[in-house]
Amino acid sequence: MVATSPTAFERFLNGIIPENPVYRQLLGMCPVLAVTGAMKPALTMAAATAFVLICANVLVSLIRSLLKPHLRILVFTMTIATFVTIADRFLAAYLYEMSKELGPYVPLIIANCLIISRCEICASKQSVGVALADGVGMSLGFALALASIASVREILGSGTWFGLTVLPSFWPTWGIMVLPPGAFLVLGLLLGLVEWIGHRRATST
Amino acid sequence: MDNVALLVQIFFGAALINNFVLHYFVGICPFLGVSRRIDMAFGMGCAVTFVISIAALLSWTFTYYILRPEAPLPSWLWRLAGGDPEVQIDLSVLSYIMYIFVIASSVQFVEMYVRRFFPPLYKSFGVFLPLITTNCAILFACLEIMKHLQDPMHLWGLAEALTLAIGGGVGFTLAIVLMAGIREELELCDIPKPLQGAGITLIVAGIMAMAFMGFTGVDQGIQNFLNAMIE
């Protein structure tokens, strides 16, 4: 974004709202759409992605002086794949039901372009502290986006939030919200909403 | 004949009913990014189908002979090294690293091969080929194949694996070309400003996903038809 390298704190704040990975950069769409039918899988996914993103960022930042330009993408994906294997085995061991529910989407974190783009843009160029802050900020932004979409879909689709009933029983639940089309519709409309708020802010100041 | 019926079911399951993009949400990045014009969308679809088939071929081979539980090659090596024959060898913990390596290198090889032997094709694929490395549709196909190689009683053969991959690729091409056609028309529409670009694309994708839900049961129908033909 800026010519000089941003500091750790700037990186941290950037990830949450101004460069939110989902709403601003449209990265990592596959889990955003696939696991947001309810809050619990969405937050588990956010935690797994955060673990992989932070570890990969720190490790890539530590080995950045050894990276060869033509091999760096391969090194990034291998690093990410290693951490994803750890996260996947951990989920299968301690949260077996959740790991069954998330199914292929945990290993698909490997192909999440958010993590590769952070390795490329930040971690391979800056020191460990900055990379760590960037990872934490981006993870929080990603978790925020997942939680917002999952809230809308779970409340409208099954009338619950974290499994607790929140809507009165006369409210008809919208079955389409928990099905695949609902994911596309909610994300499309939320993107429009975020864009609209950003536009209003820009014009009012 | 049972086998053909299974293959037909896998193909239509992957291409239409559980479309990779509209049901499993894999390959969304190119679906949003490269769906502005029909010819580019078709090029991307072909490139993905091509790479997905090669990756499926390689990952099936590796998984079947090396990575699955009780795979022949490591077990043989284990016994050769004098290990306890009762111990079951399971290298599936390495599978993710193996798949991403297979995908990255097959993309590289395909790129080199196409550039050397089909220069016009290379020109039209151009930038799409390297992008495919991070396309989750390819990894997803590998993972589905791995899922069907876990149970020693019901192992998928190479034919099933390739059918799944080609069906998935065809489904991806279908979805991205349809989307590009709709987006070409959308250029002429008056869309509210905040929804322009990704917003309206996602909403259209939602409506397409609803339409694709109508394909549920098609595979059963085709199977019944095939069975009736045989009788």
XYZ file of C-alpha atoms in Angstrom, chain B residues 10-206:
197
model
C -19.261 -40.242 -10.432
C -19.026 -38.145 -13.596
C -22.455 -36.538 -13.340
C -22.106 -36.221 -9.591
C -18.914 -34.204 -9.972
C -19.971 -32.194 -13.033
C -23.556 -31.244 -12.238
C -25.060 -32.291 -8.930
C -22.156 -31.585 -6.614
C -20.572 -29.059 -8.941
C -17.111 -28.176 -7.645
C -17.750 -24.440 -7.730
C -21.414 -24.152 -6.897
C -21.701 -26.919 -4.322
C -18.260 -27.347 -2.772
C -17.080 -23.743 -3.290
C -13.646 -24.769 -4.547
C -11.992 -22.744 -7.294
C -13.878 -19.592 -6.355
C -10.875 -17.318 -6.966
C -10.656 -17.916 -10.754
C -14.451 -18.147 -10.843
C -14.644 -14.525 -9.659
C -11.411 -13.315 -11.264
C -11.350 -14.743 -14.789
C -15.068 -14.781 -15.632
C -15.289 -11.463 -17.432
C -15.122 -12.779 -20.993
C -16.315 -16.095 -22.391
C -13.128 -16.963 -24.318
C -10.892 -16.354 -21.301
C -13.245 -18.286 -19.060
C -13.202 -21.200 -21.494
C -9.399 -21.116 -21.642
C -9.201 -21.197 -17.855
C -11.712 -24.049 -17.709
C -9.694 -26.103 -20.209
C -6.437 -25.426 -18.359
C -7.987 -26.527 -15.063
C -9.499 -29.681 -16.591
C -6.124 -30.547 -18.091
C -4.122 -30.029 -14.900
C -6.756 -31.660 -12.686
C -6.593 -34.850 -14.788
C -2.811 -35.017 -14.596
C -2.807 -34.255 -10.863
C -5.468 -36.931 -10.300
C -3.425 -39.480 -12.255
C -0.283 -38.740 -10.233
C -1.961 -38.440 -6.858
C -3.903 -41.682 -7.362
C -0.650 -43.469 -8.214
C 1.201 -42.055 -5.230
C -1.679 -42.626 -2.826
C -2.372 -46.160 -4.016
C 1.207 -47.399 -3.956
C 2.805 -45.294 -1.231
C 0.556 -43.224 0.998
C -2.580 -45.208 1.807
C -2.759 -47.477 4.848
C -1.203 -50.869 3.976
C 0.216 -49.480 0.751
C 2.435 -52.022 -1.030
C 5.677 -50.091 -1.490
C 6.420 -48.930 2.098
C 5.247 -52.257 3.529
C 7.651 -54.102 1.232
C 10.481 -51.762 2.194
C 9.627 -52.217 5.880
C 9.833 -55.990 5.589
C 12.974 -55.745 3.514
C 14.552 -53.691 6.310
C 13.645 -56.431 8.749
C 10.699 -54.700 10.432
C 7.963 -56.524 12.279
C 5.527 -57.808 9.570
C 2.554 -57.363 11.944
C 3.014 -53.592 11.996
C 0.751 -51.724 9.596
C 2.482 -48.956 7.702
C 0.428 -45.789 7.214
C 2.089 -42.807 5.589
C -1.112 -40.830 5.030
C 0.144 -38.078 7.330
C 2.457 -37.089 4.474
C -0.297 -36.914 1.901
C -0.989 -33.158 1.992
C 2.651 -32.293 1.448
C 2.827 -34.878 -1.341
C -0.285 -33.528 -3.089
C 0.808 -29.927 -3.061
C 4.196 -31.005 -4.400
C 2.540 -33.078 -7.138
C 0.251 -30.194 -8.102
C 3.012 -27.591 -8.155
C 5.333 -29.767 -10.210
C 2.654 -30.951 -12.650
C 1.666 -27.342 -13.292
C 5.316 -26.575 -13.973
C 5.690 -29.523 -16.349
C 2.457 -28.795 -18.170
C 3.597 -25.221 -18.637
C 6.958 -26.306 -20.061
C 5.387 -28.950 -22.308
C 2.717 -26.652 -23.698
C 5.226 -23.865 -24.290
C 7.534 -26.218 -26.183
C 5.008 -28.095 -28.327
C 1.874 -25.949 -28.580
C 2.999 -22.289 -28.682
C -0.426 -20.917 -29.760
C -2.117 -22.765 -26.899
C 0.543 -21.450 -24.529
C -0.193 -17.917 -25.662
C -3.889 -18.322 -24.953
C -3.409 -20.063 -21.573
C -0.640 -17.637 -20.670
C -1.071 -16.297 -17.186
C -3.634 -18.886 -16.089
C -1.271 -21.814 -15.809
C 0.836 -20.640 -12.831
C -2.323 -19.423 -11.094
C -3.700 -22.944 -11.119
C -1.145 -24.063 -8.504
C -3.148 -22.323 -5.823
C -6.493 -23.387 -7.256
C -8.186 -25.356 -4.522
C -10.270 -27.342 -7.053
C -7.188 -29.407 -7.951
C -6.279 -30.111 -4.334
C -9.917 -30.897 -3.619
C -9.972 -33.551 -6.346
C -6.803 -35.112 -4.871
C -8.385 -35.145 -1.403
C -11.577 -36.770 -2.694
C -9.493 -39.477 -4.354
C -7.560 -39.971 -1.112
C -10.859 -40.314 0.802
C -11.825 -43.214 -1.441
C -8.495 -44.964 -0.954
C -8.691 -45.251 2.838
C -10.936 -48.290 3.153
C -9.149 -51.432 1.848
C -12.530 -53.038 1.065
C -13.751 -50.359 -1.378
C -10.724 -49.032 -3.184
C -11.195 -46.744 -6.150
C -9.310 -47.707 -9.289
C -7.570 -45.290 -11.612
C -10.656 -45.119 -13.844
C -12.863 -43.836 -11.022
C -10.246 -41.298 -9.964
C -9.827 -39.962 -13.502
C -13.587 -39.830 -14.044
C -13.989 -37.754 -10.892
C -11.241 -35.381 -12.004
C -12.559 -34.943 -15.544
C -16.134 -34.563 -14.279
C -14.965 -31.927 -11.834
C -13.049 -30.106 -14.553
C -16.020 -30.179 -16.925
C -18.268 -28.910 -14.145
C -15.834 -26.091 -13.412
C -15.662 -25.143 -17.104
C -19.453 -25.205 -17.362
C -19.901 -22.987 -14.310
C -17.227 -20.449 -15.275
C -18.396 -20.192 -18.921
C -22.029 -19.732 -17.870
C -20.920 -17.081 -15.399
C -18.869 -15.285 -18.058
C -21.866 -15.271 -20.395
C -24.052 -13.732 -17.702
C -21.388 -11.178 -16.795
C -21.015 -10.067 -20.405
C -24.720 -9.226 -20.355
C -24.432 -7.610 -16.918
C -22.072 -5.004 -18.389
C -25.115 -3.417 -19.992
C -27.177 -3.385 -16.796
C -27.590 -0.595 -14.291
C -26.261 -2.204 -11.106
C -26.242 -0.306 -7.780
C -22.723 1.011 -7.263
C -21.775 -0.914 -4.078
C -22.730 -4.235 -5.680
C -20.700 -3.765 -8.863
C -17.915 -6.280 -9.420
C -17.678 -9.080 -6.885
C -21.003 -8.398 -5.144
C -23.274 -8.942 -8.121
C -21.116 -11.864 -9.303
C -21.640 -13.653 -6.001
C -25.392 -13.018 -6.068
C -25.606 -14.376 -9.617
C -23.550 -17.379 -8.462
C -26.101 -17.903 -5.692
